[in-house]
Coordinates of C-alpha atoms in Angstrom, one line a residue:
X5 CA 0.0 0.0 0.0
X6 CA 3.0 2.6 0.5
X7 CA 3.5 3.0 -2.7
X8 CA -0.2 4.1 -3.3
X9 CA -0.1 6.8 -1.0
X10 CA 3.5 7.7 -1.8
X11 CA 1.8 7.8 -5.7
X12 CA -1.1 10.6 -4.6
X13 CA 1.5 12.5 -2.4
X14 CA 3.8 13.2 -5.5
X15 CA 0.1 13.3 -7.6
X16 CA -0.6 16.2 -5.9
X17 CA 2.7 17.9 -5.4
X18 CA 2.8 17.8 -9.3
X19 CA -1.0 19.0 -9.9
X20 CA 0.1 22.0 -6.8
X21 CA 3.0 22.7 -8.7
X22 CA 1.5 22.9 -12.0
X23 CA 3.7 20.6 -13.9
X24 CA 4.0 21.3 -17.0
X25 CA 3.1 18.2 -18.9
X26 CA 0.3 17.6 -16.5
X27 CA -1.4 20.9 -17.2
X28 CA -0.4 20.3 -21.3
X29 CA -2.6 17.1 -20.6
X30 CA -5.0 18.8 -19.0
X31 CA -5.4 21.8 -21.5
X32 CA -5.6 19.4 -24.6
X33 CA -8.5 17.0 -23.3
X34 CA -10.3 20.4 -22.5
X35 CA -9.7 21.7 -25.6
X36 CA -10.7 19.1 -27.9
X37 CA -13.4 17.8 -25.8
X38 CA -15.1 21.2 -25.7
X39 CA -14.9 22.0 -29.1
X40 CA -16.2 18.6 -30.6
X41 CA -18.7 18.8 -27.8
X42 CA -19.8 22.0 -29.4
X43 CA -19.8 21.2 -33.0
X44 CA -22.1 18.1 -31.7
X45 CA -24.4 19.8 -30.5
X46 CA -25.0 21.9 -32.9
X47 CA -25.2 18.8 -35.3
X48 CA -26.7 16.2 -32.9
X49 CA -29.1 18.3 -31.3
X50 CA -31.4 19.3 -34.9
X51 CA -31.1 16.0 -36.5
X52 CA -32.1 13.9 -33.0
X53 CA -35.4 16.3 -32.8
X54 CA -36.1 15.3 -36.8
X55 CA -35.7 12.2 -35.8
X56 CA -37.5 11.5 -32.8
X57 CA -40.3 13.8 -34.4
X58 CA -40.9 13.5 -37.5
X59 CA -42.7 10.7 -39.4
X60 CA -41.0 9.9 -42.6
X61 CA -39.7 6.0 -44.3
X62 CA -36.7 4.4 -43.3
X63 CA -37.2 6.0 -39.6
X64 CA -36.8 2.8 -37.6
X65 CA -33.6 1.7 -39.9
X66 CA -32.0 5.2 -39.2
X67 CA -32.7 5.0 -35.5
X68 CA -31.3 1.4 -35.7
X69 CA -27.9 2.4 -37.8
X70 CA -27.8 5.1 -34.8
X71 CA -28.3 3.0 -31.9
X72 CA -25.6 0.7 -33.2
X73 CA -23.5 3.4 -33.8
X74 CA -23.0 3.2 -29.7
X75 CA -22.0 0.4 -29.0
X76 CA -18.8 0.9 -31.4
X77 CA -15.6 0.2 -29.5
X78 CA -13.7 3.4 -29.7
X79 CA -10.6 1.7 -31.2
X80 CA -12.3 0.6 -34.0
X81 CA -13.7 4.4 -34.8
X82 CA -10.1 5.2 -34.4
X83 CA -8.8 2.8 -36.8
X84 CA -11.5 3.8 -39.3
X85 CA -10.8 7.3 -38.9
X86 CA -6.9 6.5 -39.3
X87 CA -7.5 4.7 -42.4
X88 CA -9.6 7.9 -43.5
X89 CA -7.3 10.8 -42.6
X90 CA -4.2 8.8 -43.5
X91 CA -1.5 10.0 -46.1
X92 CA -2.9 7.6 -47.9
X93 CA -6.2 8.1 -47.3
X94 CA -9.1 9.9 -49.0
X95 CA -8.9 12.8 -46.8
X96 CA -5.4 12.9 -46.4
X97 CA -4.6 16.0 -48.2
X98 CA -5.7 17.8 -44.9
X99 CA -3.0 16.6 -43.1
X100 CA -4.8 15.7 -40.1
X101 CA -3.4 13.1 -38.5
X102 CA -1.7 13.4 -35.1
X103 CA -3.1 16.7 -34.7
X104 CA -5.7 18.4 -32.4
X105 CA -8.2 18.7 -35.4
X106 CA -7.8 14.6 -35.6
X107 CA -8.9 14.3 -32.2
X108 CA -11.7 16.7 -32.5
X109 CA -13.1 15.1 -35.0
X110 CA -12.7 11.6 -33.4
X111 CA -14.5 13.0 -30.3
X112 CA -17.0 14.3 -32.6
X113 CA -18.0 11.4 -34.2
X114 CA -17.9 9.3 -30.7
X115 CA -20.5 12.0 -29.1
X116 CA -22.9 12.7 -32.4
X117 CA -24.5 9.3 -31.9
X118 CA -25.3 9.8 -27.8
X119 CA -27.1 12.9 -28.7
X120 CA -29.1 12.1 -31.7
X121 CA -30.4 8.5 -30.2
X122 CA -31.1 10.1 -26.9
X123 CA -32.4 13.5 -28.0
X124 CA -34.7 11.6 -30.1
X125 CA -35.8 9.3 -27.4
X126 CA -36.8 11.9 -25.2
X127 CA -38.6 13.5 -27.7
X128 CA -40.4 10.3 -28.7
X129 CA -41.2 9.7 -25.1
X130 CA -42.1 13.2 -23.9
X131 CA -45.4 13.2 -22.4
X132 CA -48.6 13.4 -24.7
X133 CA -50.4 15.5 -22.6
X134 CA -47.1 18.1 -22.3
X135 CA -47.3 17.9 -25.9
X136 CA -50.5 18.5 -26.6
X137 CA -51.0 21.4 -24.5
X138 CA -47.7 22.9 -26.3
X139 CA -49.3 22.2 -29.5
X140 CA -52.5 23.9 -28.5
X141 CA -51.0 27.5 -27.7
X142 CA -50.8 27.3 -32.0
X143 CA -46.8 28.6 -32.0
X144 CA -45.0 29.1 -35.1
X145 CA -42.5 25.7 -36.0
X146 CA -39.6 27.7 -34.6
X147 CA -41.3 28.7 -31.3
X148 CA -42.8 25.0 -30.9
X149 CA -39.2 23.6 -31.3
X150 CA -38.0 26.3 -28.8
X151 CA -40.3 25.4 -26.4
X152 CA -40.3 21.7 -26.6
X153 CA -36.2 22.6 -26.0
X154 CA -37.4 24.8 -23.2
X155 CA -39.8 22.1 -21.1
X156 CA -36.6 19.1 -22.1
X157 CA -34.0 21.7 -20.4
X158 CA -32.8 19.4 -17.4
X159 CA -33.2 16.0 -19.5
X160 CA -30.8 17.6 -22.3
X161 CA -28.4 19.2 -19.6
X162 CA -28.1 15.3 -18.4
X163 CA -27.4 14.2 -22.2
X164 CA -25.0 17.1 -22.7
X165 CA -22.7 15.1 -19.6
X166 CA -23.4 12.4 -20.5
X167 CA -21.6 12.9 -24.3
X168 CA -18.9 14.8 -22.6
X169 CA -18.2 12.4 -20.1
X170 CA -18.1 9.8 -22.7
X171 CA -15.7 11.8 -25.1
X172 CA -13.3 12.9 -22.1
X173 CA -12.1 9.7 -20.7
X174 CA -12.2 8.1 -23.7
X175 CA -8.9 6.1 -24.7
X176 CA -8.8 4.4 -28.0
X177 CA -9.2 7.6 -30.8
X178 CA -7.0 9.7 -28.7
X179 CA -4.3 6.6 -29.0
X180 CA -4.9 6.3 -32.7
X181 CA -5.4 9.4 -34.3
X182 CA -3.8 11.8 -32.2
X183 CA -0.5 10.1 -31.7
X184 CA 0.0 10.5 -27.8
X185 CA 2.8 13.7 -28.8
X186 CA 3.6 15.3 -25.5
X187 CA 2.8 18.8 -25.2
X188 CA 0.8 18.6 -28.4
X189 CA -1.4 15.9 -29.0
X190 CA -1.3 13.9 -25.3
X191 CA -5.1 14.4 -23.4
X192 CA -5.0 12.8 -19.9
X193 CA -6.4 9.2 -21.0
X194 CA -3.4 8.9 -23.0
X195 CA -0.8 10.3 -20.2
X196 CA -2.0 7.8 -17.9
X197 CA -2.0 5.2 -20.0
X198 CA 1.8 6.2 -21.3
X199 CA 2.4 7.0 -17.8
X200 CA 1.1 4.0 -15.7
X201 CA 3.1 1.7 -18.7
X202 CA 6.3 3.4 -17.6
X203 CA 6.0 3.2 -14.3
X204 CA 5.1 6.6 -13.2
X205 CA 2.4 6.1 -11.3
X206 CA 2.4 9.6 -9.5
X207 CA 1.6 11.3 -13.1
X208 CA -0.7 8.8 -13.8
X209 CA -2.7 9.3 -10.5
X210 CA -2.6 12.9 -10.8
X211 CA -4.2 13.1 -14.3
X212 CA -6.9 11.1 -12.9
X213 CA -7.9 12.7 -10.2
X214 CA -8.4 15.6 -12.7
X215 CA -10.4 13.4 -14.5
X216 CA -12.2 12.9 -11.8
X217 CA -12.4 16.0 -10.6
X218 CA -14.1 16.6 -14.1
X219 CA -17.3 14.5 -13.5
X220 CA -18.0 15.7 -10.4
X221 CA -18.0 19.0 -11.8
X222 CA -20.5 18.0 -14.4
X223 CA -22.4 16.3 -11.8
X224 CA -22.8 19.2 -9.9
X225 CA -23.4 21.7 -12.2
X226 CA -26.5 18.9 -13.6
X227 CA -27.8 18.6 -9.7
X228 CA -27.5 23.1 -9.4
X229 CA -29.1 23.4 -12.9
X230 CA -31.9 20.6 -11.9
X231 CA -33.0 22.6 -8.6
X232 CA -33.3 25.9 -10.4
X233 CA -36.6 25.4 -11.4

């Protein structure tokens, strides 16, 4: 067991003494994450609501491509990706591999998925009654969808961690298709991974108490949002 505690003592003189390829870690999974949470949102968030309320053919095959999309090991999105973005690859002309852009768009695609099967869900399932008495105040289709957004708030607050927290301690894309460069391309998955292979368990038990540090902050801004109401 000494070697446990002796691993968070030097955890947290590194994380008090900001050290510097700890808070590199840090910076890049905040980074990326944040962004391709955003840009999922913004995708994930219109295409769930079509699909969880709108009528059209090939509706149940859709929701079943999406639903499968995750269960997807994250390795195998990162080889696909690799294959993808590649020199050799149809899209490598961009020249994204082992960059940050790589692992945005890696988190991207892992988080699109959780939002448009559960956005839609929740749609699907929202209460008839809740609907119909939207439906009856005769709104414009922007106000209805604005509304509908409104009454879902703390449902899609939960959804919104839950993608985050997905993409954030994910391992397997990170590995692949950002490289695992230090001071570049190395989020905290990675570092503890690298780290915990080498040895240095002190690094590797810092980063994670970030990570952890992370969720509860989601947590608790989920509980403060849920009691404002």
């Amino acid at each position: 067991m000494d070697y446990i505690f002796e691993g968070f003592k030097q955890a947290l003189y590194l994380l008090f003494n900001a050290d510097e390829s700890v808070i590199s870690a840090i910076k890049t999974t905040l980074l990326s994450s944040s962004v391709s949470i955003f840009l999922a949102l913004i995708v994930g968030f219109p295409l769930g609501f079509a699909l969880g309320f709108v009528q059209f053919k090939c509706k149940n095959f859709i929701k079943l491509i999406v639903d499968t999309s995750l269960s997807f090991p994250t390795v195998a999105v990162g080889l696909i990706l690799y294959a993808l973005i590649s020199s050799r690859g149809p899209l490598g002309e961009f020249a994204l591999l082992f960059t940050i852009k790589a692992l945005i768009l890696g988190q991207f695609i892992l988080a699109l998925p959780i939002i448009i099967a559960l956005f839609s869900n929740l749609i699907e399932n929202m209460n008839v009654k809740h609907f119909l008495l939207i439906k009856s105040f005769h709104l414009s289709p922007i106000k209805l969808i604005l509304t509908i957004l409104y009454e879902l708030r703390f449902a899609l607050v939960s959804i919104v961690a839950l993608a985050y927290g997905r993409i954030v301690a994910e391992v397997g894309v990170a590995m692949i298709v950002g490289g695992n460069i230090k001071y570049d391309t190395r989020t905290i998955t990675t570092a503890i991974s690298l780290e915990t292979n080498k040895g240095e368990f002190a690094s590797g038990i810092a980063l994670a108490l970030v990570l952890i540090f992370i969720a509860f902050c989601l947590n608790f801004i989920i509980h403060k949002l849920k009691r404002i109401k």
